[in-house]
mmCIF file of C-alpha atoms in Angstrom:
data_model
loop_
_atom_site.group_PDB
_atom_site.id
_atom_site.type_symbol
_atom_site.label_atom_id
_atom_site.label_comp_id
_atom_site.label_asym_id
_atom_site.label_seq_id
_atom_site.Cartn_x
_atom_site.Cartn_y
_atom_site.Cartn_z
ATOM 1 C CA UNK C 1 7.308 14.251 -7.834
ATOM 2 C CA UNK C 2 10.267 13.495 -5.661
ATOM 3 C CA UNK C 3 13.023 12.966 -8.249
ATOM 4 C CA UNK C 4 13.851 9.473 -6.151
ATOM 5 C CA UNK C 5 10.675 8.167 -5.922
ATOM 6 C CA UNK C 6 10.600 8.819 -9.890
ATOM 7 C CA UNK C 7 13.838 7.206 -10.599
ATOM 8 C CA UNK C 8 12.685 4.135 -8.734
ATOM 9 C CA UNK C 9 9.467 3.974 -10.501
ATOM 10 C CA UNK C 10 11.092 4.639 -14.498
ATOM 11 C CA UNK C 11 13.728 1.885 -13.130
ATOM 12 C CA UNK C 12 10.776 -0.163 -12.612
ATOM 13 C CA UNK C 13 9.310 0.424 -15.825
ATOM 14 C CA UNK C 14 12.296 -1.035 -17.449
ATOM 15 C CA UNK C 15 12.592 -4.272 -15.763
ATOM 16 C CA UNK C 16 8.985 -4.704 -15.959
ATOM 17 C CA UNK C 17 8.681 -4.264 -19.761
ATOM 18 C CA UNK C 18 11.378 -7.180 -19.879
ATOM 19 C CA UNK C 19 9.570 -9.620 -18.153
ATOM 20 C CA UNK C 20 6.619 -9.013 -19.538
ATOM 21 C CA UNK C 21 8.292 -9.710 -23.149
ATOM 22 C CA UNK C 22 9.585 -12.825 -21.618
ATOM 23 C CA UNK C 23 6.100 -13.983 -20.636
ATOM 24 C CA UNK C 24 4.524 -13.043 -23.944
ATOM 25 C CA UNK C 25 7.063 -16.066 -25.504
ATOM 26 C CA UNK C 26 5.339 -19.003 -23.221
ATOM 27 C CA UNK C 27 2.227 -18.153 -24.626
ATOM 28 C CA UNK C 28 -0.395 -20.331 -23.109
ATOM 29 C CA UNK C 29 1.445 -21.331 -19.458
ATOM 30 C CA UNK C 30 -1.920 -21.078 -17.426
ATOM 31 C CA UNK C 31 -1.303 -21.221 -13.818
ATOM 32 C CA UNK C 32 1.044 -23.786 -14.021
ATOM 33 C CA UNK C 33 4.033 -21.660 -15.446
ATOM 34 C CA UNK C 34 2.382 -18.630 -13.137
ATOM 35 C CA UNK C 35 3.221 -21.148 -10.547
ATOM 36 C CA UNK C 36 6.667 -22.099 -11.560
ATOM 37 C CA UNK C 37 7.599 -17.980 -11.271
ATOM 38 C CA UNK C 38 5.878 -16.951 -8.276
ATOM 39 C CA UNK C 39 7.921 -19.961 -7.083
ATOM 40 C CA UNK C 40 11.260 -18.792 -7.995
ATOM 41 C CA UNK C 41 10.504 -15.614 -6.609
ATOM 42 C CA UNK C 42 9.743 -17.182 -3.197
ATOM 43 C CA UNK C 43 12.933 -19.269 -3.029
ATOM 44 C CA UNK C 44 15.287 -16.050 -3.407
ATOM 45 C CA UNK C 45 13.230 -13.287 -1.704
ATOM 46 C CA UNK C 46 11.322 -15.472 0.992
ATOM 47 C CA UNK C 47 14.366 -16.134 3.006
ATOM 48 C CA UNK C 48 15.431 -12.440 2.467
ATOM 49 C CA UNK C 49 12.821 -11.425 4.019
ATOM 50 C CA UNK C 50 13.447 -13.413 6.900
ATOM 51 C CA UNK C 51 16.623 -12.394 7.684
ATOM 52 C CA UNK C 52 15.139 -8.853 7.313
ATOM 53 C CA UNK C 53 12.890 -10.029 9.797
ATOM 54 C CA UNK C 54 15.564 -11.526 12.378
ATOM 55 C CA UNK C 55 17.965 -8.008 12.327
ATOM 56 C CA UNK C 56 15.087 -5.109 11.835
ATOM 57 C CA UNK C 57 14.035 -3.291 15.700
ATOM 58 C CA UNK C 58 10.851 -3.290 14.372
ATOM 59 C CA UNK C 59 8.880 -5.510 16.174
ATOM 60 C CA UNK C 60 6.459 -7.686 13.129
ATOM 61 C CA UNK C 61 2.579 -7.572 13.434
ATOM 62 C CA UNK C 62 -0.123 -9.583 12.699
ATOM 63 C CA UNK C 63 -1.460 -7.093 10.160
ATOM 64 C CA UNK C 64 1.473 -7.342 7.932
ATOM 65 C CA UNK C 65 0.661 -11.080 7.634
ATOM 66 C CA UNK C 66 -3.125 -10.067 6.420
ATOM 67 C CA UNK C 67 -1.866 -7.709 3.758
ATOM 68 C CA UNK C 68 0.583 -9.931 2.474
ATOM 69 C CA UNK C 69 -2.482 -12.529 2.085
ATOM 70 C CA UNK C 70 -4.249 -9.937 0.644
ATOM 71 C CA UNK C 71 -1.304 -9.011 -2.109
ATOM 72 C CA UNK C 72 -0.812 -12.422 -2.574
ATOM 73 C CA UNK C 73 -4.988 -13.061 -3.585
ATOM 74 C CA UNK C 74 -4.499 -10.752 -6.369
ATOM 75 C CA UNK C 75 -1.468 -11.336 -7.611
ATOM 76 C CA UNK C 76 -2.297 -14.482 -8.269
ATOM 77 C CA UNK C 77 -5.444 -13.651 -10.317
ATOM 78 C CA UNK C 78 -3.154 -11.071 -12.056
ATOM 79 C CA UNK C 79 -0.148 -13.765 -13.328
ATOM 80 C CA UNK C 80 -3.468 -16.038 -14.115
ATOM 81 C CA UNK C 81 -5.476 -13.733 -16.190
ATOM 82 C CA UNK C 82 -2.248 -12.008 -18.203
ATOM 83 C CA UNK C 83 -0.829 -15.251 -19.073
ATOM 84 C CA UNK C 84 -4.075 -16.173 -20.314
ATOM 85 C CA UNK C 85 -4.456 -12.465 -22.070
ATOM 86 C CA UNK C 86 -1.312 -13.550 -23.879
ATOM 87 C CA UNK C 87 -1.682 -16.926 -24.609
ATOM 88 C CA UNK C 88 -4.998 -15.680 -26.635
ATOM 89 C CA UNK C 89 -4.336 -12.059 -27.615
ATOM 90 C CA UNK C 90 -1.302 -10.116 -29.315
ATOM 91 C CA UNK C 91 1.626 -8.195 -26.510
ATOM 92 C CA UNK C 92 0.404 -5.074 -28.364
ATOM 93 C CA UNK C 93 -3.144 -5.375 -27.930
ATOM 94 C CA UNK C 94 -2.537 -6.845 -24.145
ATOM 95 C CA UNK C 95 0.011 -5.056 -22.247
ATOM 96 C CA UNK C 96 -1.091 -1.670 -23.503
ATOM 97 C CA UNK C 97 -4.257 -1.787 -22.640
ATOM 98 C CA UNK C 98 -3.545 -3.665 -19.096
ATOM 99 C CA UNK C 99 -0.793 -0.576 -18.349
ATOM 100 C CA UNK C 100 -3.313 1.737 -19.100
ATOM 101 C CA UNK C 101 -6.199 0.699 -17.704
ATOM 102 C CA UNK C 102 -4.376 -0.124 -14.092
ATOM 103 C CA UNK C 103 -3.239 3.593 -13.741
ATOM 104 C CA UNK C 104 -6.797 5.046 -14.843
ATOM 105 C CA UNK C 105 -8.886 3.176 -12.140
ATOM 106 C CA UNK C 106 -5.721 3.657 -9.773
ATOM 107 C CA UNK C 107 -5.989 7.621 -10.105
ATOM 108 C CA UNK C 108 -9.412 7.971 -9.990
ATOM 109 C CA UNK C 109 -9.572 6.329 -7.028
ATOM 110 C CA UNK C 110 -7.139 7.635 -5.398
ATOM 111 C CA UNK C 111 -8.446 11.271 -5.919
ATOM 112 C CA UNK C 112 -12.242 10.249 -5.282
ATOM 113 C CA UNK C 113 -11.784 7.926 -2.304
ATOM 114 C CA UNK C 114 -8.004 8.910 -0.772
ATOM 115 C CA UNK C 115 -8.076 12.245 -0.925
ATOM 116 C CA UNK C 116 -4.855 12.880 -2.967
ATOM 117 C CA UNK C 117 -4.044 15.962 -4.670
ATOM 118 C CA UNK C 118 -1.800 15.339 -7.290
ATOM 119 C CA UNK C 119 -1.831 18.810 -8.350
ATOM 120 C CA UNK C 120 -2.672 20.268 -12.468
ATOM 121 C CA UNK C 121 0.776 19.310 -14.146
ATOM 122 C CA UNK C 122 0.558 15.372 -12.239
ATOM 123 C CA UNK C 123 -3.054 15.137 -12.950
ATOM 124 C CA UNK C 124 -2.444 16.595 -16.742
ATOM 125 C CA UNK C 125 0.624 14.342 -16.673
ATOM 126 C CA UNK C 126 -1.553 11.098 -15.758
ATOM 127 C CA UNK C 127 -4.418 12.249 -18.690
ATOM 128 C CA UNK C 128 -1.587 11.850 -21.640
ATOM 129 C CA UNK C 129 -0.252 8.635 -20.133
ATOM 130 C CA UNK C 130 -3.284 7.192 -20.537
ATOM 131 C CA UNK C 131 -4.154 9.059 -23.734
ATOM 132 C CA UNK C 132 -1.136 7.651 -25.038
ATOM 133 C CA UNK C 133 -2.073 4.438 -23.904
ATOM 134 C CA UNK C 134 -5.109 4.429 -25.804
ATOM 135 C CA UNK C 135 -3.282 5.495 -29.066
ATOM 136 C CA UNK C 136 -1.057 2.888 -28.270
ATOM 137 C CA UNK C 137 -3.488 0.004 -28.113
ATOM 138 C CA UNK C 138 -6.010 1.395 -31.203
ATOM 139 C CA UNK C 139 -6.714 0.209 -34.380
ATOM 140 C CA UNK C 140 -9.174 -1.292 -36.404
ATOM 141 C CA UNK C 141 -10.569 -4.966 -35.808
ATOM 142 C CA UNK C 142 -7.546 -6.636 -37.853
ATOM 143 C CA UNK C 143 -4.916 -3.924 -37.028
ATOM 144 C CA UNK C 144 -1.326 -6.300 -37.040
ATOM 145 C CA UNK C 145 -2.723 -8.835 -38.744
ATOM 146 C CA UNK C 146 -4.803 -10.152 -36.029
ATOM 147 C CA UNK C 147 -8.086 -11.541 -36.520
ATOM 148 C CA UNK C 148 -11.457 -9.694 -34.592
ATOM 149 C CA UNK C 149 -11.999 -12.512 -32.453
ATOM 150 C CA UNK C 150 -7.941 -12.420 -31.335
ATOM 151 C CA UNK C 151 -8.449 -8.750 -31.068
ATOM 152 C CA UNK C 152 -11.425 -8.975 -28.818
ATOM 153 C CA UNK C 153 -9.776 -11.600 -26.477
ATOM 154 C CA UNK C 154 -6.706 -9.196 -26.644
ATOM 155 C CA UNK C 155 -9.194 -6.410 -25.437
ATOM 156 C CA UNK C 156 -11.454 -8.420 -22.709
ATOM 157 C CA UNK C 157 -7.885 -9.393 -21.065
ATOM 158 C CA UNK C 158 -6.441 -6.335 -21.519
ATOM 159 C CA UNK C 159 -8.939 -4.003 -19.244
ATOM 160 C CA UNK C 160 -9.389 -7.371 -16.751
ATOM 161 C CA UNK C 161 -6.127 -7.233 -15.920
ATOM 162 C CA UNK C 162 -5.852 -3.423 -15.639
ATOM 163 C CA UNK C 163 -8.784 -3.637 -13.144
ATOM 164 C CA UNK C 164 -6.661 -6.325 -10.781
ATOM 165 C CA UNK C 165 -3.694 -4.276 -11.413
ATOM 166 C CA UNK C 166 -5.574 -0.923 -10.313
ATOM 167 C CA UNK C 167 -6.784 -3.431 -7.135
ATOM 168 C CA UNK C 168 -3.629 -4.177 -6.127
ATOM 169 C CA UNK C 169 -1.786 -0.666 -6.447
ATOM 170 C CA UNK C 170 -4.465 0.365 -3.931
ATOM 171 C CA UNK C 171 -3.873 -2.314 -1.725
ATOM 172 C CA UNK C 172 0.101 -1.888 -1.980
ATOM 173 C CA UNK C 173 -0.152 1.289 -1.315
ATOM 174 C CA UNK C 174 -2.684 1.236 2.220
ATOM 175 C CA UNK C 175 -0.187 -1.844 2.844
ATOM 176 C CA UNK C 176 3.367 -0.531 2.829
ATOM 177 C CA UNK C 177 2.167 3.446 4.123
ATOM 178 C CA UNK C 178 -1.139 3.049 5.948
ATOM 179 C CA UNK C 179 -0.041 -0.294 7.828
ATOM 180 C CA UNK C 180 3.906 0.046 7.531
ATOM 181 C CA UNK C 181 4.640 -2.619 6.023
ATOM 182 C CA UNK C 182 8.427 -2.860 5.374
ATOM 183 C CA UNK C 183 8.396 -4.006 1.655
ATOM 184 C CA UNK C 184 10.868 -6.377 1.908
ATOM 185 C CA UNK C 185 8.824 -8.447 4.115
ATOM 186 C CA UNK C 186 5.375 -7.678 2.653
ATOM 187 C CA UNK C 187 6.269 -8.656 -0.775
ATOM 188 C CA UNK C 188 8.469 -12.067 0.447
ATOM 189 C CA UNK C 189 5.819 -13.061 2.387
ATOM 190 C CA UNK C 190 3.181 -12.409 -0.006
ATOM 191 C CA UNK C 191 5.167 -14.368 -2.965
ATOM 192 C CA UNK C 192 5.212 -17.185 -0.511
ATOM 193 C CA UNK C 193 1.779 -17.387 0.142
ATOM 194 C CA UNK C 194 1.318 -17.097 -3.862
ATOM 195 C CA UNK C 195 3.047 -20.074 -4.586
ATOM 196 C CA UNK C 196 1.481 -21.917 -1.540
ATOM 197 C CA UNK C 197 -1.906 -20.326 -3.351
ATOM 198 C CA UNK C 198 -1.056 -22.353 -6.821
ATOM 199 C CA UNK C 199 0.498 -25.565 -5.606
ATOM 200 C CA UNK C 200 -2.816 -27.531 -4.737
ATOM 201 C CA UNK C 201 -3.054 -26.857 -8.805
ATOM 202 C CA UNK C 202 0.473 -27.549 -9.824
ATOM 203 C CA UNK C 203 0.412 -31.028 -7.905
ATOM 204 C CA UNK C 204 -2.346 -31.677 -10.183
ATOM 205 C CA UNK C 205 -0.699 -30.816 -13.312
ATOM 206 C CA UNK C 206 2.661 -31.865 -12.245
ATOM 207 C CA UNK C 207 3.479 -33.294 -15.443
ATOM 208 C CA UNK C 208 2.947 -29.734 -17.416
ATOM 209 C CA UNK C 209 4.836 -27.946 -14.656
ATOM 210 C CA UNK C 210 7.793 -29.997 -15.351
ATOM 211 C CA UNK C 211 7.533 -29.603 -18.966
ATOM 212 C CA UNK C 212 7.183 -26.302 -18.862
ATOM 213 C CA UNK C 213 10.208 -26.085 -16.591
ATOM 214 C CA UNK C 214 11.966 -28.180 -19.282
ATOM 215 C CA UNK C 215 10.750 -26.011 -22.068
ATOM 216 C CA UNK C 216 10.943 -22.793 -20.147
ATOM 217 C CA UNK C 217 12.953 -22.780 -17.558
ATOM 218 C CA UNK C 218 14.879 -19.059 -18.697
ATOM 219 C CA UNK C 219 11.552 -17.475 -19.214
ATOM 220 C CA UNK C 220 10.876 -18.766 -15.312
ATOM 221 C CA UNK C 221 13.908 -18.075 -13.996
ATOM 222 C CA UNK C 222 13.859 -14.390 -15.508
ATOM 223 C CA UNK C 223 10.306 -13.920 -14.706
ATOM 224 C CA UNK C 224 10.858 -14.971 -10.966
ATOM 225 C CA UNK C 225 13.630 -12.795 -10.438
ATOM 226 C CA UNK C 226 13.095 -9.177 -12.500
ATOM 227 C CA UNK C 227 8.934 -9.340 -11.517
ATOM 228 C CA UNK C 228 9.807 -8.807 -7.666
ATOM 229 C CA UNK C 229 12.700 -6.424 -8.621
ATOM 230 C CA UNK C 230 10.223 -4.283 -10.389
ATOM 231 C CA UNK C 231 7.544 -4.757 -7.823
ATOM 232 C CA UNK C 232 9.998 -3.892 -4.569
ATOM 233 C CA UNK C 233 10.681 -0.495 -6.576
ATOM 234 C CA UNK C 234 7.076 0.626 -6.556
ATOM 235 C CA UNK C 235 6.440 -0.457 -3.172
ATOM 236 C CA UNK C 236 9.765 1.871 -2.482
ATOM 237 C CA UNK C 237 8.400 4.239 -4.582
ATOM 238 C CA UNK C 238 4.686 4.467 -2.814
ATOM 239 C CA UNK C 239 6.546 5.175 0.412
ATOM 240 C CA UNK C 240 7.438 8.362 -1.059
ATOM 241 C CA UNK C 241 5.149 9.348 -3.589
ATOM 242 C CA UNK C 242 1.518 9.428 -3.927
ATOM 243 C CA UNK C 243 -0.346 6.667 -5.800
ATOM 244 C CA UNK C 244 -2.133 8.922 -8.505
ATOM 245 C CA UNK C 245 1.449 10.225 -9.421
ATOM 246 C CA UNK C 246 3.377 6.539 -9.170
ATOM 247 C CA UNK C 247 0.720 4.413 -11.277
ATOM 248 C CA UNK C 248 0.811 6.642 -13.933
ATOM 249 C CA UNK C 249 4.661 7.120 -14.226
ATOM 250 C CA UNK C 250 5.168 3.597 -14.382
ATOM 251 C CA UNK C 251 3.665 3.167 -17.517
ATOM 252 C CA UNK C 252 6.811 3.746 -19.752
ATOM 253 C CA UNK C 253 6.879 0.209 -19.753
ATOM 254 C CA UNK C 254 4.265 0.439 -22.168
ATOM 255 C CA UNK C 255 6.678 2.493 -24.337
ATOM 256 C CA UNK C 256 9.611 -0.423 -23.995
ATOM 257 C CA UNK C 257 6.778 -2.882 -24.715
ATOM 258 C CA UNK C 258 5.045 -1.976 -27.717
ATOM 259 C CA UNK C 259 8.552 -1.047 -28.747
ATOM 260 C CA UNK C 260 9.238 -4.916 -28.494
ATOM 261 C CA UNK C 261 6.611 -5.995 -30.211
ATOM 262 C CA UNK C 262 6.785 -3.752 -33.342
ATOM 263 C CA UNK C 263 10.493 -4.841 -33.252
ATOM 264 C CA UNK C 264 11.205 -7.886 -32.102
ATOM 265 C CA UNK C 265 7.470 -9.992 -32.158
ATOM 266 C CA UNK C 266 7.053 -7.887 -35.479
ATOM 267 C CA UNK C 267 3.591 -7.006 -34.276
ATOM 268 C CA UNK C 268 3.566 -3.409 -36.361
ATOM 269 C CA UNK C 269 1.981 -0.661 -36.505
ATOM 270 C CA UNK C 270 5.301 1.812 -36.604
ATOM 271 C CA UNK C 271 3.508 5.018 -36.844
ATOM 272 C CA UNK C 272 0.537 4.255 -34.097
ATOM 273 C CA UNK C 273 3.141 3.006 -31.572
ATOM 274 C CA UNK C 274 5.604 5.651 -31.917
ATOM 275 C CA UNK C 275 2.758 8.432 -31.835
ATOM 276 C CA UNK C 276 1.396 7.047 -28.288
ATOM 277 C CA UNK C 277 4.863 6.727 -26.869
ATOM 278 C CA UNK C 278 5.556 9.890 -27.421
ATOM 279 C CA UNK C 279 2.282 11.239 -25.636
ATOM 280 C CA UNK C 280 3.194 8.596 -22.785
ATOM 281 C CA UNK C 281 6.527 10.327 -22.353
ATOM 282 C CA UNK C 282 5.254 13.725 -22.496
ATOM 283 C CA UNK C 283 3.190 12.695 -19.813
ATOM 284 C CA UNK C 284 5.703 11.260 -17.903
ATOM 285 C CA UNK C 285 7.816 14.446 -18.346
ATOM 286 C CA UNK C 286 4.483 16.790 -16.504
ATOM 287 C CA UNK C 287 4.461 14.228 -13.495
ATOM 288 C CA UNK C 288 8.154 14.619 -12.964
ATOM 289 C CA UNK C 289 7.475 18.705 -12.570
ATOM 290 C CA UNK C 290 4.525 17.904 -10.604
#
């Protein structure tokens, strides 16, 4: 894998973990808080995008505004349906399984349907990702203390937002190297149109938005600003690397994560998380040679 395109993906992985963490401590936003970030993010990267827009040669087309729209339909369902994941499961249970199942459903489809070759050590490397993804997110019906039905809701959530994830990696990816989408532009235009998406239902709710912007403004704030960081680095990323080696070796965020909630959430199981990190990172370790 090229060794920038990697760098820009682990960076990602970082950043992403953080955010994540910092949505796990609203709990139960709904799309109101969802609303409140993807807002942020369009107030700082929207008019970046537009200058991008005023000084690039390259002449804008009509298609780049029909895959931002189409970027921006599922990231919306994504913020909605892992904010609800955590407001009724546990960040172990959650993000682990939502990291895993994205990159599964991402490779196999983009070996079945696109053709790509990621070659035995990246296709070996993407199998122990998600094996340790799987270790990661295991246990019995009360593992951590939670009860089945919390566990269950933790699951359901879990795999539905790995399949939008998977759906929008695909989409990302025909976007930014099949269309040319700069990714500047594609992603400030599509976190526009998110927040345009949501408002009809935050002028509805407009007294929770501003208490959760009273309660929870930093986890906003945070979220608006390190979610596009981490999202312009895979778009980056897919420009240079193929999609079945990129969604996989993004995943060390699921490392950082169920790091942070052993540690810090206190959402054990020490021996469990720590075994499946280490299989992550070995597999991490084959895509880089691949």
């Amino acid at each position: 894998m090229n060794g920038l395109a990697l760098s820009l993906v682990l960076a990602a992985a970082v950043v992403h973990a953080f955010w994540n963490f910092s949505a796990k401590r609203v709990g139960d936003g709904g799309a109101p808080f969802v609303f409140l970030y993807y807002t942020v993010g369009a107030v700082v990267f929207a008019p970046a995008a537009a200058v991008f827009l005023v000084l690039s040669p390259q002449r804008p087309e009509w298609t780049w505004l029909l895959a931002a729209l189409g970027t921006a339909l599922l990231h919306v369902a994504y913020g909605i349906v892992l904010q609800r994941g955590y407001a009724v499961g546990d960040l172990s249970v959650v993000y682990p399984l939502a990291r895993g199942t994205g990159p599964l459903l991402s490779v196999l489809a983009a070996v079945l349907f696109l053709g790509e070759d990621p070659g035995a050590a990246g296709l070996a490397g993407a199998l122990l990702v998600i094996a340790g993804v799987l270790v990661v997110s295991s246990g019995g019906p009360t593992a951590d203390g939670a009860s089945p039905a919390r566990r269950r809701a933790g699951v359901f959530y879990g795999v539905l937002t790995g399949v939008v994830i998977a759906g929008y990696t695909l989409w990302d990816a025909h976007s930014v190297t099949g269309l040319g989408v700069p990714p500047l532009v594609y992603f400030g235009v599509g976190t526009l149109v998110q927040s345009l998406l949501l408002a009809p239902h935050a002028l509805r709710n407009r007294a929770r938005v501003a208490r959760l912007w009273r309660d929870h403004r930093r986890e906003a704030l945070t979220i608006g600003l390190l979610s596009p960081v981490a999202y312009l680095l895979v778009l980056f990323a897919l420009r240079m690397a193929p999609v079945s080696l990129v969604a996989p070796a993004r995943e060390l965020s699921i490392v950082l994560g169920g790091l942070a909630a052993w540690r810090v959430l206190g959402e054990a199981h020490a021996v469990r998380r720590l075994a499946g990190s280490a299989v992550v990172l070995a597999g991490i370790a084959a895509i880089a040679m691949a």
